[in-house]
Structures are given as C-alpha cells and as structure tokens.
PDB file of C-alpha atoms in Angstrom:
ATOM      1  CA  UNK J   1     -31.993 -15.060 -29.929  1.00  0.00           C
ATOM      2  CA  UNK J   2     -30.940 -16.622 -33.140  1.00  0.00           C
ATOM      3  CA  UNK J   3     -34.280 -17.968 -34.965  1.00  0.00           C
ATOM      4  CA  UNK J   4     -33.185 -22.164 -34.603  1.00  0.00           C
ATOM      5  CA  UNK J   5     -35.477 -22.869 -37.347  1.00  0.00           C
ATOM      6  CA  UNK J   6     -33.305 -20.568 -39.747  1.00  0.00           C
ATOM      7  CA  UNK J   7     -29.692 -21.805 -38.409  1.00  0.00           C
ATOM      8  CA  UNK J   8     -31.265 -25.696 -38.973  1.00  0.00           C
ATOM      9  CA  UNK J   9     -31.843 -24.474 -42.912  1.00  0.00           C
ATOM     10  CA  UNK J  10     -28.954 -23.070 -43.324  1.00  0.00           C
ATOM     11  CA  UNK J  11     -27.416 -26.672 -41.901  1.00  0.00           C
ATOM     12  CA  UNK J  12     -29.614 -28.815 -44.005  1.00  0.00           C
ATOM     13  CA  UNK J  13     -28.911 -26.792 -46.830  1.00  0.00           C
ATOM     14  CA  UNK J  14     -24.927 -26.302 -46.352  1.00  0.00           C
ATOM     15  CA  UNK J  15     -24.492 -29.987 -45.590  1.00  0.00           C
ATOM     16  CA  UNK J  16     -26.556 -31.121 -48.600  1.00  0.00           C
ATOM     17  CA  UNK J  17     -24.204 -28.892 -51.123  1.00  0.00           C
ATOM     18  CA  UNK J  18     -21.317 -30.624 -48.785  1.00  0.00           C
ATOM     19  CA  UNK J  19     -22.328 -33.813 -49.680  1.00  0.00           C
ATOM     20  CA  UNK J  20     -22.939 -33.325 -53.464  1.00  0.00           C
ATOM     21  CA  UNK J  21     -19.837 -31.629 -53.970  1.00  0.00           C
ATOM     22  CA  UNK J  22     -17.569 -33.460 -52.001  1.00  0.00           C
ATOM     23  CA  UNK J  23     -19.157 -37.004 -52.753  1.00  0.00           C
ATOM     24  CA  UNK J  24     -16.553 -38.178 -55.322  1.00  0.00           C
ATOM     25  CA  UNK J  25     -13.835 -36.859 -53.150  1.00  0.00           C
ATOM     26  CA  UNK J  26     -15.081 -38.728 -49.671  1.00  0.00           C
ATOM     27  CA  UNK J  27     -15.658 -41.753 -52.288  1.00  0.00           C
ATOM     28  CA  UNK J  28     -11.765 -41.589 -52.785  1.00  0.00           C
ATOM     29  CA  UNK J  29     -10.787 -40.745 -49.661  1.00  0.00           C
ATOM     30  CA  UNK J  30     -12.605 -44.242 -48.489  1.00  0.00           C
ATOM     31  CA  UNK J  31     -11.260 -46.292 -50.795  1.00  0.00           C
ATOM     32  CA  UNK J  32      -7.882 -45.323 -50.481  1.00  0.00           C
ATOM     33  CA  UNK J  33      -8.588 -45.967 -46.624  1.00  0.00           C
ATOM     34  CA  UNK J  34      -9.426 -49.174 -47.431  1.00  0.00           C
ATOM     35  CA  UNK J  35      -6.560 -50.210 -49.379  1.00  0.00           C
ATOM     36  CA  UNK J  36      -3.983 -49.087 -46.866  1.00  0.00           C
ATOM     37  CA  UNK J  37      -6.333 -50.908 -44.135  1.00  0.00           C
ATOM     38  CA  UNK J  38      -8.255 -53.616 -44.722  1.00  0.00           C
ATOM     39  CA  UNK J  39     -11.866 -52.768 -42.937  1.00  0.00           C
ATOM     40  CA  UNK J  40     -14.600 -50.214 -42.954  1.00  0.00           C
ATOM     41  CA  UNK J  41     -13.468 -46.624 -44.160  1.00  0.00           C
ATOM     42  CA  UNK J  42     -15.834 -44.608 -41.647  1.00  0.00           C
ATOM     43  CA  UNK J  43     -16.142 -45.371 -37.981  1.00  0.00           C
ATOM     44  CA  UNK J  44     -19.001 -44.490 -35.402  1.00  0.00           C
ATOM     45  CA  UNK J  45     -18.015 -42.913 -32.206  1.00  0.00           C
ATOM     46  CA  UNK J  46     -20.490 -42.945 -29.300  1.00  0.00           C
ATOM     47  CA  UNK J  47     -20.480 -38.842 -28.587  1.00  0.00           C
ATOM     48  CA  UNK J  48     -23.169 -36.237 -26.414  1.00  0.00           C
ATOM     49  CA  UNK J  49     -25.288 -34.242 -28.274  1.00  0.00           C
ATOM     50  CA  UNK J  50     -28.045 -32.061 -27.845  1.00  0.00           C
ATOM     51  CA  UNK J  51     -29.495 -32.068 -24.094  1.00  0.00           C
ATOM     52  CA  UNK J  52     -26.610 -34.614 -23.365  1.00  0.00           C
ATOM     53  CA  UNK J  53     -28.378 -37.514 -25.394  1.00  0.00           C
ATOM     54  CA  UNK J  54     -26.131 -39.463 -27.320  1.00  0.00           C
ATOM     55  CA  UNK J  55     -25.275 -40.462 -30.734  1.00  0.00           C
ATOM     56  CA  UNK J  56     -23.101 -41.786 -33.296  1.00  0.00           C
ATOM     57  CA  UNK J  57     -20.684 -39.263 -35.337  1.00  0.00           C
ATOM     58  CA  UNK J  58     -19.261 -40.758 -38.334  1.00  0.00           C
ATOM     59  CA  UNK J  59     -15.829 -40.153 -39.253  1.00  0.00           C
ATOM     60  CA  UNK J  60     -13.243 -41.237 -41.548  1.00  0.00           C
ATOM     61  CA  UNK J  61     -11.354 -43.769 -40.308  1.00  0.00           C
ATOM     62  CA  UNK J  62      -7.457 -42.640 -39.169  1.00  0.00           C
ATOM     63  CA  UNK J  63      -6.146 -45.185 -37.132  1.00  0.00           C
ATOM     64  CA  UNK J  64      -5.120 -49.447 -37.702  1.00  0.00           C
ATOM     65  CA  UNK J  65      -7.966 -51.914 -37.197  1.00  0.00           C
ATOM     66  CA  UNK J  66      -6.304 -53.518 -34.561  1.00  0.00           C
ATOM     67  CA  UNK J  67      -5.696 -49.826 -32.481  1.00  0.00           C
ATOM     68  CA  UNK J  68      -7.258 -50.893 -29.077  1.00  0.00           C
ATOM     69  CA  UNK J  69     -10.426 -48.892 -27.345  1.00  0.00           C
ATOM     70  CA  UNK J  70      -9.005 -46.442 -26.031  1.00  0.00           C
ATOM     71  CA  UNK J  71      -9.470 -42.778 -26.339  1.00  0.00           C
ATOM     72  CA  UNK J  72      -6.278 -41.631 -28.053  1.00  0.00           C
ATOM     73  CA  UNK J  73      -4.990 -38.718 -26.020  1.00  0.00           C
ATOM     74  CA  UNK J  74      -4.807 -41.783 -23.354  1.00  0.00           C
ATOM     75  CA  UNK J  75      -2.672 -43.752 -25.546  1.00  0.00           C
ATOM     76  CA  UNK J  76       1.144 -44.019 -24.729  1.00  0.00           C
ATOM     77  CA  UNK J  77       1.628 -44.737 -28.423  1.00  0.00           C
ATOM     78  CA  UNK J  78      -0.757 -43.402 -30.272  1.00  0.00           C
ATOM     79  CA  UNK J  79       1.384 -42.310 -33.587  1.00  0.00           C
ATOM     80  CA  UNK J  80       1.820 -46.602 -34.643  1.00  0.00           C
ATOM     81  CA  UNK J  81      -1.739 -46.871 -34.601  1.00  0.00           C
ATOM     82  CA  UNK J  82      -1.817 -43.757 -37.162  1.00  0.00           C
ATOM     83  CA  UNK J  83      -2.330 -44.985 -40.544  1.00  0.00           C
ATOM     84  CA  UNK J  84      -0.725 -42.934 -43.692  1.00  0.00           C
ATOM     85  CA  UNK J  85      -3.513 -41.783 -44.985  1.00  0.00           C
ATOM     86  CA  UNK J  86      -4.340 -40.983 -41.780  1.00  0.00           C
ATOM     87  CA  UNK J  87      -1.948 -38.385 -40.845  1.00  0.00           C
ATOM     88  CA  UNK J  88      -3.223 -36.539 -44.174  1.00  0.00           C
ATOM     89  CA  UNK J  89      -6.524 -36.880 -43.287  1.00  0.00           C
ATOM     90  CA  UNK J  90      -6.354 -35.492 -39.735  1.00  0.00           C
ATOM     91  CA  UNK J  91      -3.802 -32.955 -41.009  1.00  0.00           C
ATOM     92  CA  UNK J  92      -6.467 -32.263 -43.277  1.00  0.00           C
ATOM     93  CA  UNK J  93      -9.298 -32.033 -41.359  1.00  0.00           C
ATOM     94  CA  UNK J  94     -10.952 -34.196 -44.098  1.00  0.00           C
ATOM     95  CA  UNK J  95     -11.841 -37.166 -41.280  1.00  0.00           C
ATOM     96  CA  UNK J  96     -14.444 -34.945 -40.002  1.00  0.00           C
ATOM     97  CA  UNK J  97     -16.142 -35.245 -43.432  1.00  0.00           C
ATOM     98  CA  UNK J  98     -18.556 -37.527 -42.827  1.00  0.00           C
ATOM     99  CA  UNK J  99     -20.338 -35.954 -40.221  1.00  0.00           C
ATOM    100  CA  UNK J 100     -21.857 -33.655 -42.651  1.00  0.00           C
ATOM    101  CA  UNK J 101     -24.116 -36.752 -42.858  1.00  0.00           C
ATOM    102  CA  UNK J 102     -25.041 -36.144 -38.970  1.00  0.00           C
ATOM    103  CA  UNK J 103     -25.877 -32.742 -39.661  1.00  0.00           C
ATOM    104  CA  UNK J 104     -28.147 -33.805 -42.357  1.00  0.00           C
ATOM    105  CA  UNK J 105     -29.688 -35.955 -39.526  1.00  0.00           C
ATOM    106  CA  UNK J 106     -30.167 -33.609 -37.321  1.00  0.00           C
ATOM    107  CA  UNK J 107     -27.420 -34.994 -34.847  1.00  0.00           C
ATOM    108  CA  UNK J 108     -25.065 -32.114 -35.212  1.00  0.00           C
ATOM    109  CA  UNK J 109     -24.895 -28.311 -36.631  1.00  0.00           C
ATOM    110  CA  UNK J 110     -22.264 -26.600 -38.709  1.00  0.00           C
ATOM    111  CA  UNK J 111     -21.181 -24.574 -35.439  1.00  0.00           C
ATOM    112  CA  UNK J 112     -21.648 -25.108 -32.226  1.00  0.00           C
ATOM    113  CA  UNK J 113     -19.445 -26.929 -28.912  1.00  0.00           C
ATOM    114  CA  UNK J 114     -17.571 -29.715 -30.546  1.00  0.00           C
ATOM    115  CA  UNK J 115     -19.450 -32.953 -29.242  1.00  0.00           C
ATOM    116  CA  UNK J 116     -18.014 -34.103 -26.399  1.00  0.00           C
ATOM    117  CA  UNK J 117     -17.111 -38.137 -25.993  1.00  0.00           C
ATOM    118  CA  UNK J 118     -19.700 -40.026 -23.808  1.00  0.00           C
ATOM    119  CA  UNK J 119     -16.829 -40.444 -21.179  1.00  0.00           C
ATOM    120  CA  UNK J 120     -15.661 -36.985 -21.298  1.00  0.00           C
ATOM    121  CA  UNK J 121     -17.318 -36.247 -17.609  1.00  0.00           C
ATOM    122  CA  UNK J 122     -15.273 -33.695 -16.824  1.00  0.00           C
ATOM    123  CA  UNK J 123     -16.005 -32.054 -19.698  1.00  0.00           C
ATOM    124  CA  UNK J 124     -19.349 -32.728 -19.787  1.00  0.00           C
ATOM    125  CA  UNK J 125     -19.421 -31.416 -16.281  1.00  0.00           C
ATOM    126  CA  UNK J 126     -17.830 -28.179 -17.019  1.00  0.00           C
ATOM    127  CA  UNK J 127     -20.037 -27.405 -20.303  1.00  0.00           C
ATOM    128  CA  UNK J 128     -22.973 -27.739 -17.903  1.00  0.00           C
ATOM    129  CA  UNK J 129     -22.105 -24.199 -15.729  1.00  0.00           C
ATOM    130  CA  UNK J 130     -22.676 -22.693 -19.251  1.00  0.00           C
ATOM    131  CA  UNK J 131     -24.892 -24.506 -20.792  1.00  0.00           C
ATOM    132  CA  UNK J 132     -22.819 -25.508 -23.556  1.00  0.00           C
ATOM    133  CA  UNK J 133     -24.428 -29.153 -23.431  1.00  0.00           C
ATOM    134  CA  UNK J 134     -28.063 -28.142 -24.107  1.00  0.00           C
ATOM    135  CA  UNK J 135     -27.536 -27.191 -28.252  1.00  0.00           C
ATOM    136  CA  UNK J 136     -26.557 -29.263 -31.001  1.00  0.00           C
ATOM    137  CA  UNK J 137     -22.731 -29.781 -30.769  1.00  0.00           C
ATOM    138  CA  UNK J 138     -21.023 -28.931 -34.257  1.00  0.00           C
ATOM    139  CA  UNK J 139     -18.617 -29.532 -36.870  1.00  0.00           C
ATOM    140  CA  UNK J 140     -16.923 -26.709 -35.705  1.00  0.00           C
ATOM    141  CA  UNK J 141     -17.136 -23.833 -33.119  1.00  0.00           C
ATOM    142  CA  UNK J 142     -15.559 -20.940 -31.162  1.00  0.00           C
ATOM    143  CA  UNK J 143     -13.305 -23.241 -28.876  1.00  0.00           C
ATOM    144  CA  UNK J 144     -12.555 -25.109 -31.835  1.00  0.00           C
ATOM    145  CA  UNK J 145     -11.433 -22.411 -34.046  1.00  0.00           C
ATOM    146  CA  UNK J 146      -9.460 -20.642 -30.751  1.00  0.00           C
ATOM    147  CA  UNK J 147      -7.087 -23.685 -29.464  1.00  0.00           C
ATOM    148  CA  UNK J 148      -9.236 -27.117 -30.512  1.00  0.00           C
ATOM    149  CA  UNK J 149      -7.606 -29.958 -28.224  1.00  0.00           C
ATOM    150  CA  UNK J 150      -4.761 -27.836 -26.503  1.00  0.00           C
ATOM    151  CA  UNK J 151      -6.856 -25.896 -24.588  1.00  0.00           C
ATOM    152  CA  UNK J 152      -7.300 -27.021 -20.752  1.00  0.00           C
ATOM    153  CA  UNK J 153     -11.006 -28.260 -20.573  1.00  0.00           C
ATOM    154  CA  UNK J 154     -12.009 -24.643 -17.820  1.00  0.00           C
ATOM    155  CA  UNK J 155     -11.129 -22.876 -20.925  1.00  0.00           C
ATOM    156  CA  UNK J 156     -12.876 -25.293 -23.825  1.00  0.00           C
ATOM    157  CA  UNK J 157     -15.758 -25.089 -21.461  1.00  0.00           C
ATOM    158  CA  UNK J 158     -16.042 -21.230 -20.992  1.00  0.00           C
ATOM    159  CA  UNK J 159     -15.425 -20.619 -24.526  1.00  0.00           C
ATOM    160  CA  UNK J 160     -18.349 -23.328 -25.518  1.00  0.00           C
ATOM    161  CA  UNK J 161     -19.981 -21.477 -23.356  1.00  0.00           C
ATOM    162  CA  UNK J 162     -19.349 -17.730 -25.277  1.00  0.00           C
ATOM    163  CA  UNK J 163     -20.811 -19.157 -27.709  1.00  0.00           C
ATOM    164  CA  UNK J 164     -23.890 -20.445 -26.669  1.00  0.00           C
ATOM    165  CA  UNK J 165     -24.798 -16.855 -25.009  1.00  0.00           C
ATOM    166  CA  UNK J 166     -23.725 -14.863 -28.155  1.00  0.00           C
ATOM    167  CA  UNK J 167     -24.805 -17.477 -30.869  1.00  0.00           C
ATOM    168  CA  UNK J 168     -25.976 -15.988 -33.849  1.00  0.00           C
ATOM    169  CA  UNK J 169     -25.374 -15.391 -37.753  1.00  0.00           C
ATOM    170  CA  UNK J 170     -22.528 -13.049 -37.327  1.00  0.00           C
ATOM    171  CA  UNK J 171     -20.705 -15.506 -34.657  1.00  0.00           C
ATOM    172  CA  UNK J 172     -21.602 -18.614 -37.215  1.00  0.00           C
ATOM    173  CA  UNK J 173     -19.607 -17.281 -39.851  1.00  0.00           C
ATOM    174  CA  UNK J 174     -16.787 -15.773 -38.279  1.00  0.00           C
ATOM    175  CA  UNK J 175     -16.433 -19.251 -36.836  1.00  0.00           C
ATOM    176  CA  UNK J 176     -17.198 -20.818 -40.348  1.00  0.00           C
ATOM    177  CA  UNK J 177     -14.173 -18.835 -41.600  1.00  0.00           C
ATOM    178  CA  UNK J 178     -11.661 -18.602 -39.132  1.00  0.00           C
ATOM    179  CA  UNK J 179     -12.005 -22.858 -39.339  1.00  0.00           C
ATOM    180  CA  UNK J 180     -10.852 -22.264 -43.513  1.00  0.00           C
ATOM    181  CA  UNK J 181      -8.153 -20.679 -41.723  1.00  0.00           C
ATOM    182  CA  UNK J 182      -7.297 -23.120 -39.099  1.00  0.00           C
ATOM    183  CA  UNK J 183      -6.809 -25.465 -41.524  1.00  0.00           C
ATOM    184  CA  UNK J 184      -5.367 -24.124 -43.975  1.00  0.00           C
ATOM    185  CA  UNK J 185      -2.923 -22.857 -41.921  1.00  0.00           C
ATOM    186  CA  UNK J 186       0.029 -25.140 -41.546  1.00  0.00           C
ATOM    187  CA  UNK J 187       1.173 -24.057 -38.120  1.00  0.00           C
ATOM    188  CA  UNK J 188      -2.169 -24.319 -36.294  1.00  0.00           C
ATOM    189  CA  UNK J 189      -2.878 -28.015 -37.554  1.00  0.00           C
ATOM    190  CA  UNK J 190      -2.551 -30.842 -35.044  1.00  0.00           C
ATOM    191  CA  UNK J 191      -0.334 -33.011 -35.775  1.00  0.00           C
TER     192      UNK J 191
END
C-alpha cells in the first residue's frame, strides 16, 4: 500500500512550491475578480472529505454575487450568472487554485476522488461500495482526468473507486500529468 506519510510530503511539499510560485499570479487573478465583481475573490464551498467529514474548499470565485444557492448543474441559467473572468478561469482550471491552501491544511491531496458536495447523496452513496469516501478527496484524480463532470455518477464512482485500490506513486503521476493535459487541451475543457 502506498506509505500515506510519504504521499502527505509530497502534498505539503508540492502545494507549498504551488503557493510560492503562483502567489503573484492568484494575487492578480483576485483582484481582477474583484473589479469585474464587487465582493470577495475566493468562496468556501461546504464539500466531504476524508471519512465523509466535511469541510470548506476554497475556490476562486466564477460566478455574480447575486447567483442564487443553488448547485449550478441545477441551474436553468447558469451561463448569466458566469462572470468574464470567470469563463477564463474555469476554462482555465485556475479557480481550483486556491485549494492548494486545503492541501496545505490537510483537507485535501494532490490526487485522489474529487470531493464530493455535502448534498451529493447519490454520489456519496455510490463512492461508498468502493470506498472512494474514506481518503482525502483531491485536486485532481483518475475520474477527473477520464471524463470530470460528464461522466454518469456509476461510472465517477467506480473509477474513484480504481483508484483508491491501485493508489500509488505511479497512478499519482500519471494522473498529475494527464490533468496538464486535460487542460491544456482545448477540446476536453468544460465549457
């Protein structure tokens, strides 16, 4: 089994060098958030994490202040609540950012299931056949880098769950890189 205590350096130490290299560009990346919207640049969203506690990943904020409370993919208009700057920064990727900070916490890892929403029972439910809910969700992982949201939540689930029973160095970094290519490539980003 992969040695936790080694995969928790490497996320301490990969989201530190995140965070130092990428402060000045997060810095602008707020600020031009806030000029576009008036209010705070980064939001919390209530999500399940390890063990199916909860927590609060930070992200860059994509969508209008006044966008109601509602999950987006229940939205019937989602795209006017969509900011400018926040179709580049989902296009991007770069609103996930800030949750290098909750993998400096200990919240998150670099890979592992994407965290689920706290109202997401059904997929909640379905990680739990796998155990998919009982390791530290990530910034990224093997669902995410083979369909992220298009994928029917049986298949999310499963795949979560591939992970989890194969986890180790060798299945960290081939997710770790084929995420550079997700986003990088053009016809794979969610629009």
């Amino acid at each position: 089994m992969y040695n936790k205590i080694f995969k928790r350096f490497i996320d301490v130490s990969l989201s530190l060098i995140g965070i130092i290299l990428l402060a000045l560009p997060m810095l602008i990346v707020a600020i031009l958030i806030r000029m576009e919207d008036a209010g705070p640049a980064i939001f919390k969203q209530k999500r399940v994490g390890n063990h199916k506690t909860y927590f609060n990943l930070y992200k860059f904020r994509s969508m209008k202040t006044s966008t109601p409370d509602v999950p987006t993919h229940l939205m019937n208009n989602s795209q006017d609540y969509i900011t400018k700057m926040g179709h580049f920064i989902r296009k991007t990727s770069i609103d996930e950012l800030p949750q290098l900070f909750n993998i400096l916490k200990g919240d998150m890892s670099i890979i592992g299931p994407r965290p689920a929403l706290w109202n997401q029972d059904d997929l909640i439910a379905e990680r739990d056949k796998y155990g998919a809910n009982d390791v530290r969700p990530g910034l990224t992982g093997w669902a995410q880098v083979n369909g992220r949201d298009e994928l029917p939540i049986p298949k999310k689930a499963k795949l979560d769950g591939y992970y989890v029973k194969h986890q180790g160095l060798g299945l960290d970094i081939l997710c770790f890189l084929k995420t550079i290519i997700v986003i990088f490539d053009s016809d794979s980003i969610k629009h």
